[in-house]
Amino acid sequence: MQAQPLANLPKWINSLNETHNELTHKIDFLGNIVQLFRSQLLADIHLKPGNGGAPIPAHRALLAARSEIFKTMLDPDACKSPANDTITLPELNHEELESLLEFLYSGDLAPEKLERHVYALTLAADKYEVPYLLGLCERHMVRSLDASNALEVLEISDSVCCSSSGGDLKETAVKYVVKNMEELAFSGKYEAFVASNPHLAVQVTRAFLVDAKLAR
């Protein structure tokens, strides 16, 4: 009875190898799309950052496929206006816009770029309805949550309308701030946070009082 699984082992290994090879070919196949972005071959639109940086060439079809918002923006019939050759994304600087486009073309982003631009990319993913990117950003913020960024994460999570985590990011950030209130509350950073986000400060205070009551 014990020999049967071992007899199937070569078949199982062969199946894994076939799956691996198929995924490798698929990645190589999709990699050609990234080359379009890098080479700017056949680009038919420019995206302009909000900080006055140089426009970045892109492809209408890909933008429309990745984002319903871009699809509407690029459809002259939907917008009831002539198609434009340049679109400005005022909330992104040049590096942030470049990272957004890199993700839209490849479905991936270098860890250092995600770390550097995660807040801007979160807001862009929410605004332009790119749920895959939004989920990636939210998971990164949860993994990297600490005292140095908890207030920023809470503020960002409150700004997102279509959270891929169903509000878990905000709940996690609130719990972290409450748990580390003694460290955070007496900092200048927290004072600025309260001044800019009074509604969040109320939510944090209420959560802190509930937590303190339960701990008695």
Short mmCIF file of C-alpha atoms in Angstrom, two decimals:
data_model
loop_
_atom_site.label_atom_id
_atom_site.label_comp_id
_atom_site.label_asym_id
_atom_site.label_seq_id
_atom_site.Cartn_x
_atom_site.Cartn_y
_atom_site.Cartn_z
CA MET A 1 0.00 0.00 0.00
CA GLN A 2 2.96 2.34 0.64
CA ALA A 3 4.52 1.78 -2.78
CA GLN A 4 1.75 3.43 -4.79
CA PRO A 5 2.60 7.09 -3.94
CA LEU A 6 6.27 6.46 -4.72
CA ALA A 7 5.31 4.92 -8.04
CA ASN A 8 3.50 8.15 -8.94
CA LEU A 9 6.45 10.36 -7.92
CA PRO A 10 8.09 10.54 -11.39
CA LYS A 11 4.74 11.49 -12.93
CA TRP A 12 4.21 14.17 -10.26
CA ILE A 13 7.71 15.60 -10.80
CA ASN A 14 7.18 15.63 -14.56
CA SER A 15 3.91 17.51 -14.07
CA LEU A 16 5.67 20.10 -11.89
CA ASN A 17 8.37 20.56 -14.52
CA GLU A 18 5.77 21.06 -17.23
CA THR A 19 3.96 23.64 -15.09
CA HIS A 20 7.24 25.44 -14.38
CA ASN A 21 8.15 25.51 -18.07
CA GLU A 22 4.70 26.77 -18.99
CA LEU A 23 4.93 29.59 -16.45
CA THR A 24 8.43 30.48 -17.67
CA HIS A 25 7.21 30.72 -21.26
CA LYS A 26 4.22 32.79 -20.16
CA ILE A 27 6.48 35.22 -18.28
CA ASP A 28 8.75 35.54 -21.31
CA PHE A 29 5.71 36.08 -23.52
CA LEU A 30 4.31 38.81 -21.29
CA GLY A 31 7.77 40.35 -21.00
CA ASN A 32 7.39 41.59 -24.57
CA ILE A 33 4.78 44.03 -23.31
CA VAL A 34 7.31 45.53 -20.90
CA GLN A 35 9.70 46.00 -23.80
CA LEU A 36 7.08 48.15 -25.51
CA PHE A 37 7.17 50.50 -22.54
CA ARG A 38 10.96 50.59 -22.37
CA SER A 39 11.48 51.01 -26.10
CA GLN A 40 8.51 53.38 -26.54
CA LEU A 41 7.81 51.57 -29.81
CA LEU A 42 4.47 52.56 -31.37
CA ALA A 43 3.56 54.75 -28.37
CA ASP A 44 0.47 56.80 -29.19
CA ILE A 45 -0.08 58.93 -26.09
CA HIS A 46 1.95 60.83 -23.49
CA LEU A 47 1.28 60.93 -19.76
CA LYS A 48 2.48 64.08 -18.06
CA PRO A 49 3.36 64.24 -14.34
CA GLY A 50 2.01 67.00 -12.15
CA ASN A 51 5.40 68.42 -11.19
CA GLY A 52 6.17 69.66 -14.68
CA GLY A 53 8.47 66.78 -15.57
CA ALA A 54 8.88 65.37 -19.05
CA PRO A 55 5.88 63.47 -20.46
CA ILE A 56 6.23 59.68 -20.65
CA PRO A 57 5.16 57.85 -23.84
CA ALA A 58 2.62 55.06 -23.42
CA HIS A 59 0.06 53.00 -25.34
CA ARG A 60 -3.66 53.76 -25.25
CA ALA A 61 -4.76 50.15 -25.64
CA LEU A 62 -2.74 48.96 -22.66
CA LEU A 63 -3.88 51.79 -20.41
CA ALA A 64 -7.50 51.10 -21.33
CA ALA A 65 -7.05 47.39 -20.64
CA ARG A 66 -5.52 47.99 -17.21
CA SER A 67 -7.89 50.67 -15.92
CA GLU A 68 -11.57 51.42 -16.50
CA ILE A 69 -10.86 55.04 -15.61
CA PHE A 70 -8.15 55.34 -18.26
CA LYS A 71 -10.47 53.55 -20.68
CA THR A 72 -13.11 56.23 -20.15
CA MET A 73 -10.57 59.06 -20.30
CA LEU A 74 -9.16 57.76 -23.58
CA ASP A 75 -12.53 57.11 -25.23
CA PRO A 76 -13.53 60.27 -27.10
CA ASP A 77 -17.13 59.07 -27.34
CA ALA A 78 -17.36 58.56 -23.57
CA CYS A 79 -15.78 61.94 -22.86
CA LYS A 80 -17.71 63.69 -25.65
CA SER A 81 -14.48 65.39 -26.69
CA PRO A 82 -11.66 64.83 -29.19
CA ALA A 83 -8.94 62.37 -28.18
CA ASN A 84 -5.94 64.08 -26.61
CA ASP A 85 -2.32 63.19 -27.27
CA THR A 86 -1.31 64.10 -23.71
CA ILE A 87 -2.96 63.39 -20.36
CA THR A 88 -1.77 65.00 -17.13
CA LEU A 89 -1.81 63.04 -13.89
CA PRO A 90 -1.45 65.96 -11.44
CA GLU A 91 -1.12 63.84 -8.29
CA LEU A 92 2.05 62.06 -9.45
CA ASN A 93 5.59 63.33 -9.93
CA HIS A 94 7.78 61.93 -12.71
CA GLU A 95 9.25 59.02 -10.72
CA GLU A 96 5.86 58.03 -9.33
CA LEU A 97 4.26 58.13 -12.77
CA GLU A 98 7.09 56.06 -14.22
CA SER A 99 6.62 53.46 -11.48
CA LEU A 100 2.86 53.36 -12.09
CA LEU A 101 3.40 52.76 -15.80
CA GLU A 102 6.05 50.14 -15.15
CA PHE A 103 3.54 48.24 -13.04
CA LEU A 104 0.74 48.60 -15.58
CA TYR A 105 2.97 47.11 -18.27
CA SER A 106 4.63 44.36 -16.23
CA GLY A 107 2.32 43.59 -13.31
CA ASP A 108 5.32 43.92 -11.02
CA LEU A 109 7.55 46.55 -9.44
CA ALA A 110 11.01 46.48 -7.91
CA PRO A 111 10.81 46.37 -4.08
CA GLU A 112 12.79 49.59 -3.68
CA LYS A 113 10.40 51.46 -5.99
CA LEU A 114 7.37 50.10 -4.17
CA GLU A 115 8.90 51.15 -0.85
CA ARG A 116 9.72 54.64 -2.11
CA HIS A 117 6.41 55.38 -3.82
CA VAL A 118 3.88 53.19 -2.00
CA TYR A 119 1.72 56.06 -0.71
CA ALA A 120 1.46 57.79 -4.09
CA LEU A 121 0.86 54.48 -5.87
CA THR A 122 -1.87 53.54 -3.38
CA LEU A 123 -3.78 56.73 -4.11
CA ALA A 124 -3.22 56.37 -7.86
CA ALA A 125 -4.36 52.73 -7.83
CA ASP A 126 -7.51 53.80 -6.00
CA LYS A 127 -8.21 56.80 -8.24
CA TYR A 128 -7.64 54.95 -11.51
CA GLU A 129 -9.17 51.67 -10.29
CA VAL A 130 -6.22 49.31 -10.53
CA PRO A 131 -7.18 46.79 -7.79
CA TYR A 132 -4.18 44.52 -8.32
CA LEU A 133 -1.77 47.38 -7.62
CA LEU A 134 -3.91 48.59 -4.71
CA GLY A 135 -3.76 45.16 -3.10
CA LEU A 136 0.01 45.00 -3.56
CA CYS A 137 0.46 48.41 -1.92
CA GLU A 138 -1.85 47.57 1.00
CA ARG A 139 -0.05 44.30 1.72
CA HIS A 140 3.28 46.11 1.66
CA MET A 141 2.06 48.74 4.12
CA VAL A 142 0.76 46.08 6.51
CA ARG A 143 4.05 44.17 6.39
CA SER A 144 6.15 47.29 6.96
CA LEU A 145 3.91 48.95 9.57
CA ASP A 146 5.87 50.45 12.47
CA ALA A 147 5.99 53.54 14.67
CA SER A 148 7.72 55.58 11.99
CA ASN A 149 4.95 55.21 9.41
CA ALA A 150 1.77 54.19 11.27
CA LEU A 151 0.21 57.66 11.11
CA GLU A 152 0.92 58.00 7.39
CA VAL A 153 -0.53 54.55 6.72
CA LEU A 154 -3.66 55.43 8.69
CA GLU A 155 -4.05 58.68 6.78
CA ILE A 156 -3.59 56.94 3.41
CA SER A 157 -5.98 54.12 4.33
CA ASP A 158 -8.65 56.69 5.16
CA SER A 159 -8.22 58.32 1.74
CA VAL A 160 -8.76 55.11 -0.20
CA CYS A 161 -12.32 54.65 -1.44
CA CYS A 162 -12.10 51.11 -2.85
CA SER A 163 -9.79 49.24 -0.50
CA SER A 164 -8.98 45.75 -1.77
CA SER A 165 -8.76 44.56 1.83
CA GLY A 166 -12.26 45.72 2.75
CA GLY A 167 -11.04 48.19 5.38
CA ASP A 168 -8.54 45.84 7.01
CA LEU A 169 -5.64 48.22 6.35
CA LYS A 170 -7.29 51.07 8.24
CA GLU A 171 -8.33 48.78 11.08
CA THR A 172 -4.78 47.42 11.34
CA ALA A 173 -3.33 50.94 11.37
CA VAL A 174 -5.77 52.14 14.06
CA LYS A 175 -4.95 49.14 16.25
CA TYR A 176 -1.23 49.78 15.85
CA VAL A 177 -1.55 53.46 16.78
CA VAL A 178 -3.68 52.56 19.82
CA LYS A 179 -1.21 49.91 20.93
CA ASN A 180 1.69 52.35 20.62
CA MET A 181 -0.15 55.46 21.79
CA GLU A 182 2.32 56.22 24.57
CA GLU A 183 5.17 56.40 22.06
CA LEU A 184 3.27 58.33 19.41
CA ALA A 185 0.98 60.71 21.30
CA PHE A 186 3.68 63.03 22.62
CA SER A 187 5.46 63.51 19.31
CA GLY A 188 5.27 66.54 17.06
CA LYS A 189 4.28 64.18 14.27
CA TYR A 190 1.15 63.17 16.17
CA GLU A 191 0.24 66.81 16.82
CA ALA A 192 0.46 67.51 13.08
CA PHE A 193 -1.59 64.38 12.38
CA VAL A 194 -4.35 65.49 14.78
CA ALA A 195 -4.44 68.98 13.26
CA SER A 196 -4.74 67.60 9.72
CA ASN A 197 -7.04 64.67 10.49
CA PRO A 198 -9.34 65.53 13.41
CA HIS A 199 -11.87 62.83 12.43
CA LEU A 200 -9.14 60.17 12.53
CA ALA A 201 -7.91 61.51 15.86
CA VAL A 202 -11.44 61.03 17.25
CA GLN A 203 -11.54 57.45 15.94
CA VAL A 204 -8.15 56.67 17.47
CA THR A 205 -9.15 58.22 20.81
CA ARG A 206 -12.36 56.21 20.95
CA ALA A 207 -10.52 53.00 20.05
CA PHE A 208 -7.93 53.76 22.73
CA LEU A 209 -10.59 54.28 25.40
CA VAL A 210 -12.41 51.07 24.44
CA ASP A 211 -9.13 49.17 24.52
CA ALA A 212 -8.26 50.64 27.93
CA LYS A 213 -11.69 49.73 29.30
CA LEU A 214 -11.38 46.13 28.12
CA ALA A 215 -7.92 45.87 29.67
CA ARG A 216 -9.21 46.69 33.18
#
